[in-house]
Coordinates of C-alpha atoms and ligand atoms in Angstrom, one line a residue:
M1 CA 10.4 -9.9 -24.3
R2 CA 11.2 -7.1 -21.9
I3 CA 10.3 -7.7 -18.3
V4 CA 10.4 -5.9 -15.0
M5 CA 10.9 -8.2 -11.9
K6 CA 10.4 -6.5 -8.5
F7 CA 11.6 -8.2 -5.3
G8 CA 10.2 -7.2 -1.9
G9 CA 12.2 -6.9 1.3
S10 CA 11.3 -10.5 2.5
S11 CA 12.5 -11.9 -0.8
L12 CA 15.9 -10.4 -0.3
A13 CA 16.2 -10.7 3.5
S14 CA 19.3 -13.0 3.6
S15 CA 22.2 -13.9 1.3
S16 CA 20.5 -17.2 0.4
R17 CA 17.3 -15.2 -0.6
I18 CA 19.4 -12.8 -2.7
D19 CA 20.9 -15.9 -4.4
N20 CA 17.3 -17.2 -5.0
A21 CA 16.2 -13.9 -6.5
A22 CA 19.4 -13.6 -8.6
R23 CA 18.7 -17.1 -10.0
L24 CA 15.2 -16.2 -11.0
I25 CA 16.5 -13.1 -12.7
A26 CA 19.4 -14.9 -14.4
A27 CA 17.0 -17.6 -15.7
R28 CA 14.8 -15.0 -17.4
R29 CA 17.9 -13.5 -19.1
E30 CA 19.1 -16.9 -20.1
G31 CA 15.7 -17.4 -21.7
G32 CA 16.4 -14.4 -23.9
D33 CA 14.5 -11.7 -22.1
E34 CA 15.6 -8.2 -21.4
V35 CA 15.4 -7.9 -17.6
V36 CA 15.1 -4.9 -15.3
A37 CA 15.0 -5.9 -11.6
V38 CA 13.6 -3.5 -9.1
V39 CA 14.6 -4.1 -5.4
S40 CA 13.3 -3.1 -2.0
A41 CA 15.5 -2.8 1.0
Q42 CA 16.3 -6.1 2.7
G43 CA 13.9 -7.4 5.4
D44 CA 13.2 -4.7 8.1
C45 CA 16.1 -2.5 6.9
T46 CA 13.9 0.6 6.3
D47 CA 12.3 0.3 9.8
E48 CA 15.8 0.0 11.3
L49 CA 17.0 3.1 9.5
L50 CA 14.0 5.0 10.7
E51 CA 14.8 3.9 14.2
K52 CA 18.4 5.1 13.8
S53 CA 17.2 8.5 12.8
R54 CA 15.1 8.7 15.9
Q55 CA 18.1 8.0 18.0
V56 CA 19.8 11.2 16.8
S57 CA 16.9 13.5 16.1
A58 CA 13.4 13.9 17.5
H59 CA 12.1 15.6 14.3
P60 CA 14.3 14.5 11.5
A61 CA 14.4 16.8 8.5
P62 CA 12.6 15.1 5.6
R63 CA 15.4 15.7 3.1
E64 CA 18.0 14.0 5.4
L65 CA 15.5 11.2 6.2
D66 CA 15.2 10.5 2.5
A67 CA 19.0 10.4 2.1
L68 CA 19.1 7.9 4.9
L69 CA 16.1 5.6 4.0
S70 CA 17.1 5.4 0.3
S71 CA 20.4 3.8 1.4
G72 CA 18.5 0.5 2.2
E73 CA 17.6 0.0 -1.5
Q74 CA 21.1 0.8 -2.5
I75 CA 22.6 -1.9 -0.4
A76 CA 20.0 -4.4 -1.8
M77 CA 20.7 -3.4 -5.5
A78 CA 24.4 -3.8 -5.1
L79 CA 24.1 -7.2 -3.5
V80 CA 21.8 -8.5 -6.1
A81 CA 24.0 -7.2 -8.9
L82 CA 27.1 -8.7 -7.3
R83 CA 25.3 -12.1 -7.0
L84 CA 24.2 -11.9 -10.6
Q85 CA 27.8 -11.3 -11.7
E86 CA 28.9 -14.2 -9.5
L87 CA 26.4 -16.4 -11.5
N88 CA 28.0 -15.2 -14.7
C89 CA 25.0 -12.9 -15.5
P90 CA 26.2 -9.4 -16.6
A91 CA 24.4 -6.9 -14.4
V92 CA 24.6 -3.3 -13.3
S93 CA 23.0 -1.6 -10.3
L94 CA 21.4 1.8 -10.7
A95 CA 20.2 4.1 -7.9
G96 CA 17.0 6.0 -8.5
W97 CA 18.8 9.0 -9.9
Q98 CA 21.0 6.9 -12.1
A99 CA 17.9 5.1 -13.4
G100 CA 16.3 8.4 -14.4
I101 CA 13.4 8.2 -11.9
C102 CA 12.3 11.8 -11.6
T103 CA 9.9 12.9 -8.8
D104 CA 8.5 16.1 -7.3
S105 CA 10.1 17.5 -4.1
R106 CA 7.7 16.1 -1.4
H107 CA 10.3 14.3 0.6
G108 CA 8.9 11.0 2.1
A109 CA 5.8 11.1 -0.2
A110 CA 7.2 12.2 -3.6
R111 CA 5.3 11.5 -6.8
I112 CA 7.1 10.0 -9.8
T113 CA 6.8 12.7 -12.5
G114 CA 8.7 10.9 -15.3
V115 CA 11.4 8.4 -16.1
D116 CA 14.3 9.3 -18.3
T117 CA 15.0 5.8 -19.7
G118 CA 18.2 6.6 -21.6
R119 CA 20.7 4.9 -19.2
I120 CA 18.6 1.8 -18.6
L121 CA 18.0 1.3 -22.4
A122 CA 21.7 1.7 -23.0
E123 CA 22.6 -0.9 -20.4
L124 CA 20.0 -3.3 -21.7
K125 CA 21.5 -2.9 -25.2
K126 CA 24.8 -4.0 -23.8
G127 CA 23.2 -7.2 -22.7
R128 CA 23.2 -6.4 -19.0
V129 CA 20.5 -7.0 -16.4
V130 CA 19.7 -3.6 -14.8
V131 CA 19.1 -3.8 -11.0
A132 CA 17.3 -0.6 -10.1
A133 CA 16.7 0.7 -6.6
G134 CA 12.9 1.0 -5.9
F135 CA 11.3 3.5 -3.5
Q136 CA 13.5 6.4 -4.6
G137 CA 14.0 9.1 -7.2
I138 CA 15.5 12.5 -7.7
D139 CA 13.8 15.9 -7.6
P140 CA 14.3 18.9 -9.8
E141 CA 16.9 20.3 -7.3
G142 CA 18.9 17.1 -7.6
D143 CA 18.0 15.8 -4.2
I144 CA 17.2 12.2 -3.3
T145 CA 13.5 11.6 -2.6
T146 CA 11.5 8.6 -1.4
I147 CA 8.0 7.9 -2.6
G148 CA 6.2 6.6 0.5
R149 CA 6.4 3.3 2.5
G150 CA 5.8 0.2 0.3
G151 CA 6.5 2.4 -2.7
S152 CA 8.9 0.1 -4.6
D153 CA 5.9 -1.7 -6.2
T154 CA 5.1 1.7 -7.7
S155 CA 8.7 2.2 -8.9
A156 CA 8.5 -1.1 -10.7
V157 CA 5.2 -0.3 -12.5
A158 CA 6.5 3.2 -13.4
L159 CA 9.6 1.7 -14.9
A160 CA 7.5 -1.0 -16.7
A161 CA 5.3 1.7 -18.2
A162 CA 8.2 4.0 -19.2
L163 CA 10.2 1.1 -20.8
Q164 CA 7.0 -0.3 -22.4
A165 CA 7.8 -3.6 -20.8
D166 CA 5.7 -6.6 -21.8
L167 CA 5.2 -7.7 -18.2
C168 CA 5.8 -6.5 -14.6
Q169 CA 6.2 -9.2 -12.0
I170 CA 6.0 -8.5 -8.3
Y171 CA 7.8 -11.2 -6.3
T172 CA 6.8 -11.4 -2.6
D173 CA 6.4 -13.9 0.2
V174 CA 2.8 -15.0 -0.7
S175 CA 1.8 -16.8 -3.8
G176 CA -0.4 -14.1 -5.2
V177 CA -3.6 -12.2 -4.3
Y178 CA -5.8 -14.0 -1.8
S179 CA -9.4 -13.6 -0.7
A180 CA -7.9 -12.6 2.7
D181 CA -4.4 -12.3 4.2
P182 CA -3.3 -15.9 4.2
H183 CA -1.3 -15.3 7.4
L184 CA -4.5 -14.4 9.1
V185 CA -7.1 -16.7 7.4
Q186 CA -6.0 -20.3 6.7
E187 CA -8.9 -20.9 4.3
A188 CA -8.0 -17.9 2.1
V189 CA -8.1 -18.8 -1.6
R190 CA -5.7 -17.5 -4.2
H191 CA -7.2 -15.8 -7.2
D192 CA -5.7 -16.7 -10.6
E193 CA -6.8 -13.3 -11.8
I194 CA -8.4 -10.2 -10.5
S195 CA -9.5 -6.9 -12.0
Y196 CA -7.5 -3.7 -11.5
D197 CA -10.5 -2.1 -9.8
E198 CA -10.9 -4.9 -7.3
M199 CA -7.2 -4.9 -6.6
L200 CA -7.2 -1.2 -6.2
E201 CA -9.9 -1.2 -3.6
M202 CA -8.3 -4.1 -1.8
S203 CA -4.9 -2.5 -1.6
T204 CA -6.4 0.9 -0.6
L205 CA -8.4 -0.9 2.2
G206 CA -5.5 -2.6 3.8
A207 CA -4.3 -5.6 1.6
Q208 CA -0.6 -5.5 2.0
V209 CA 0.3 -7.4 -1.2
L210 CA 0.6 -4.4 -3.5
H211 CA 1.0 -0.6 -3.0
N212 CA -2.2 1.0 -4.1
R213 CA -0.6 3.6 -6.3
S214 CA 1.2 0.8 -8.2
V215 CA -2.2 -0.7 -9.1
L216 CA -3.6 2.7 -10.2
L217 CA -0.6 3.3 -12.4
A218 CA -0.8 -0.2 -13.9
R219 CA -4.4 0.3 -14.7
D220 CA -3.9 3.8 -16.2
C221 CA -0.9 2.7 -18.2
G222 CA -2.1 -0.7 -19.1
V223 CA 0.8 -2.5 -17.5
R224 CA 0.5 -6.3 -17.3
L225 CA 1.0 -7.1 -13.7
E226 CA 1.6 -10.4 -11.9
V227 CA 2.1 -11.2 -8.2
R228 CA 4.3 -14.2 -7.5
N229 CA 6.0 -16.0 -4.6
S230 CA 9.7 -15.8 -4.9
F231 CA 10.0 -19.2 -3.1
Q232 CA 7.4 -20.9 -5.2
P233 CA 7.4 -19.0 -8.5
E234 CA 5.2 -21.3 -10.5
C235 CA 1.8 -19.9 -9.6
G236 CA 0.6 -16.4 -9.0
T237 CA -2.2 -13.9 -9.7
R238 CA -2.6 -11.8 -12.8
V239 CA -3.8 -8.3 -11.9
G240 CA -5.8 -6.7 -14.7
G241 CA -7.7 -9.8 -15.6
E242 CA -11.4 -10.7 -15.4
R243 CA -13.2 -9.7 -12.2
C244 CA -14.1 -12.5 -9.8
V245 CA -17.3 -14.4 -10.4
S246 CA -18.4 -14.3 -6.8
A247 CA -20.0 -11.2 -5.2
V248 CA -17.0 -10.8 -2.9
S249 CA -13.4 -11.3 -4.0
G250 CA -11.6 -10.3 -0.8
V251 CA -11.8 -9.4 2.8
T252 CA -9.3 -6.8 4.0
C253 CA -8.3 -5.1 7.2
D254 CA -6.8 -1.7 7.7
S255 CA -5.7 -1.8 11.4
D256 CA -4.4 1.7 11.6
V257 CA -7.6 3.6 11.9
A258 CA -8.8 6.2 14.5
M259 CA -12.2 7.7 15.1
M260 CA -12.8 11.3 16.2
T261 CA -16.1 12.6 17.6
V262 CA -16.8 16.3 17.9
T263 CA -19.8 17.3 19.8
G264 CA -21.7 20.6 19.7
V265 CA -21.4 21.0 16.0
D266 CA -25.0 22.0 15.3
D267 CA -25.4 23.3 11.8
G268 CA -24.0 22.9 8.3
A269 CA -21.8 26.0 8.6
A270 CA -20.0 24.7 11.7
T271 CA -19.5 21.3 10.0
C272 CA -18.0 23.1 7.0
R273 CA -15.6 25.1 9.2
L274 CA -14.6 21.8 10.9
F275 CA -13.7 20.0 7.8
S276 CA -12.1 23.0 6.2
A277 CA -9.7 23.3 9.2
L278 CA -8.8 19.6 8.8
A279 CA -8.3 20.0 5.1
R280 CA -6.0 23.0 5.5
S281 CA -3.8 21.0 7.9
G282 CA -3.5 18.2 5.3
V283 CA -5.5 15.6 7.1
S284 CA -7.5 13.2 4.9
I285 CA -10.8 11.9 6.2
D286 CA -12.6 8.7 5.4
V287 CA -16.0 7.8 6.9
I288 CA -18.1 10.8 8.1
I289 CA -21.2 10.5 10.2
R290 CA -23.2 13.6 11.1
S291 CA -26.3 14.0 13.3
P292 CA -27.4 17.6 13.2
G293 CA -28.4 19.5 16.3
T294 CA -32.1 19.7 17.3
A295 CA -33.9 21.7 19.9
E296 CA -33.2 19.1 22.5
K297 CA -29.8 17.8 21.4
R298 CA -26.6 19.3 20.2
G299 CA -25.2 18.1 16.9
V300 CA -22.4 15.5 16.6
V301 CA -19.9 14.8 13.9
S302 CA -17.8 11.6 13.8
F303 CA -15.1 10.7 11.3
S304 CA -12.4 8.2 10.7
L305 CA -8.9 8.9 9.7
G306 CA -5.5 7.1 9.5
G307 CA -3.8 6.5 12.9
D308 CA -0.8 8.6 11.8
S309 CA -3.0 11.7 11.3
I310 CA -4.4 11.9 14.9
H311 CA -1.9 14.4 16.1
R312 CA -2.3 16.7 13.2
A313 CA -6.1 16.5 13.3
R314 CA -6.2 17.2 17.0
A315 CA -3.9 20.1 16.7
A316 CA -5.9 21.6 13.9
L317 CA -9.2 21.3 15.7
E318 CA -7.8 22.7 19.0
E319 CA -6.2 25.6 17.2
H320 CA -9.4 26.5 15.4
R321 CA -11.8 25.7 18.2
G322 CA -13.1 29.3 18.6
E323 CA -13.7 29.7 14.9
I324 CA -15.4 26.3 14.5
G325 CA -17.4 26.6 17.7
Y326 CA -17.6 23.0 19.1
N327 CA -18.1 21.6 22.5
C328 CA -15.8 18.7 23.0
L329 CA -13.4 16.4 21.1
L330 CA -13.1 12.7 21.6
V331 CA -10.4 10.5 20.1
E332 CA -10.6 6.7 19.8
P333 CA -7.2 5.6 18.5
E334 CA -7.4 1.8 18.5
M335 CA -9.8 1.2 15.7
A336 CA -9.7 -0.9 12.5
K337 CA -11.6 -1.0 9.3
V338 CA -12.7 -4.4 7.9
S339 CA -13.9 -4.4 4.3
A340 CA -15.5 -6.8 1.9
V341 CA -14.5 -6.0 -1.8
G342 CA -15.9 -7.4 -5.0
A343 CA -16.9 -6.1 -8.4
G344 CA -19.6 -8.8 -8.3
M345 CA -21.5 -7.0 -5.5
Q346 CA -22.7 -4.4 -8.1
G347 CA -26.2 -5.5 -8.9
S348 CA -26.3 -8.4 -6.4
C349 CA -28.2 -7.7 -3.1
G350 CA -27.8 -9.1 0.4
V351 CA -24.1 -8.7 0.6
A352 CA -24.2 -6.1 3.4
S353 CA -26.8 -8.1 5.4
R354 CA -24.7 -11.3 5.1
M355 CA -21.6 -9.5 6.3
L356 CA -23.4 -7.9 9.3
E357 CA -25.1 -11.2 10.2
A358 CA -21.7 -12.9 10.3
L359 CA -20.4 -10.2 12.7
R360 CA -23.5 -10.4 14.8
E361 CA -23.0 -14.1 15.3
A362 CA -19.6 -13.4 16.7
N363 CA -21.0 -10.6 18.9
I364 CA -19.1 -8.0 17.0
E365 CA -20.9 -4.7 16.9
P366 CA -19.5 -2.5 14.1
R367 CA -19.5 1.1 15.1
Y368 CA -19.8 2.5 11.6
I369 CA -20.8 1.1 8.3
T370 CA -20.1 2.5 4.9
T371 CA -20.4 1.3 1.3
G372 CA -18.9 2.1 -2.0
E373 CA -19.6 0.8 -5.5
I374 CA -17.6 -2.4 -4.9
R375 CA -17.0 -2.5 -1.2
I376 CA -18.7 -2.5 2.2
S377 CA -16.6 -1.4 5.2
V378 CA -17.2 -1.5 8.9
V379 CA -15.2 0.3 11.6
L380 CA -14.7 -1.5 14.8
P381 CA -12.4 -1.8 17.8
R382 CA -9.0 -3.1 16.7
P383 CA -8.9 -6.1 19.1
Q384 CA -11.9 -7.5 17.2
A385 CA -10.5 -7.0 13.8
A386 CA -8.8 -10.4 13.2
E387 CA -11.9 -12.3 14.3
A388 CA -14.1 -10.0 12.2
V389 CA -12.0 -10.8 9.1
R390 CA -12.2 -14.5 9.7
R391 CA -16.0 -14.4 10.2
V392 CA -16.7 -12.3 7.2
H393 CA -14.4 -14.4 5.1
A394 CA -16.2 -17.6 6.3
A395 CA -19.6 -16.1 5.4
F396 CA -18.5 -15.6 1.8
F397 CA -16.0 -18.4 1.2
G398 CA -16.9 -21.0 3.8
A399 CA -14.7 -22.0 6.8
Ligands
LIG401 N1 11.8 -0.3 1.7 C1 10.6 0.6 1.6 C2 9.7 0.3 2.7 O1 9.9 -0.6 3.6 C3 9.9 0.5 0.2 C4 9.3 -0.9 -0.1 O2 9.6 -1.9 0.6 O3 8.5 -0.9 -1.0 O4 8.7 0.9 2.8
MG402 MG1 5.6 -4.2 -0.3

């Protein structure tokens, strides 16, 4: 069969880990499979490259930043290919542009627009393992792009879809998808399978195990996806399987959340002007709470947003203050969003009350609560987030 095997940064962080990954790849090829490996940069390489750029430039140009950041994956792909050759496994490394990964031109957040599979298919036909650099592509001008932090999962799924691979395996440092981050909650349980929709919510709401766009793409293209531990490859989680039987399948935490509160926004028209100013500046908003003005009290609008959008949001609101017509702007940067996710909560009641009860017992007072079809989220101060995850997890899975 044809298989895509993606290795994350921690799975490639040293030469012995590269050897470990290369042996897993070589074993698949020995077994008769056609293998395309997709690699991330080693360990913290991408963060270190970012830091280097800051040392020479306060506002690095996105095009040059992509040229720099993409080099991390190119080091990893060459090292993996070299190790494979050392193990007598024929292999060739291909950077994003060589592998035919085409993107739009949004540097740092490019979208994959198509994959020209000619070169990869030719290499597979020669009996070689292809080691492709994840996280990068080439835009219509011929410039190198990157597709967003954590994006090499998405590169792997895009390649699997384009190559009509039978399976896409994501090798990482945990043994699959858990009911909570096993680094944070010892009692977390591993799922043998989970539905695309549950995985999509979990990765959107802070589960680090898969990039959320990779799950969306896998669902839309029907890619068979598996998460495995590169140091214990026997077990893992099949994504795209049956949904979990319990009401809640996972508890996640997004710890990069901020809240903004704008006072003196009395009517619907002012509220519209406020969100239109934010939209125009490219800020995306999550939870919105509005209490309209009355004769006694002025109206208040609060909303949550990603911590990395604070500056843009503040600048947009200050710039358009006259036009929007508000009183005062309050920013709370150190917030987190803790969510319980589960397809099983559709049609079962009492999930929200159980979650809130668990927080109450720990004297954790959520500031905002929102629900979706298969999730309940609370926004609370960041220092309480880890305890909140443990308490909510214990309420649904036992301590
Ligand atoms: N190396 C990139 C990052 O650290 C891409 C990835 O790991 O998926 O974000
Ligand atoms: Mg990752």
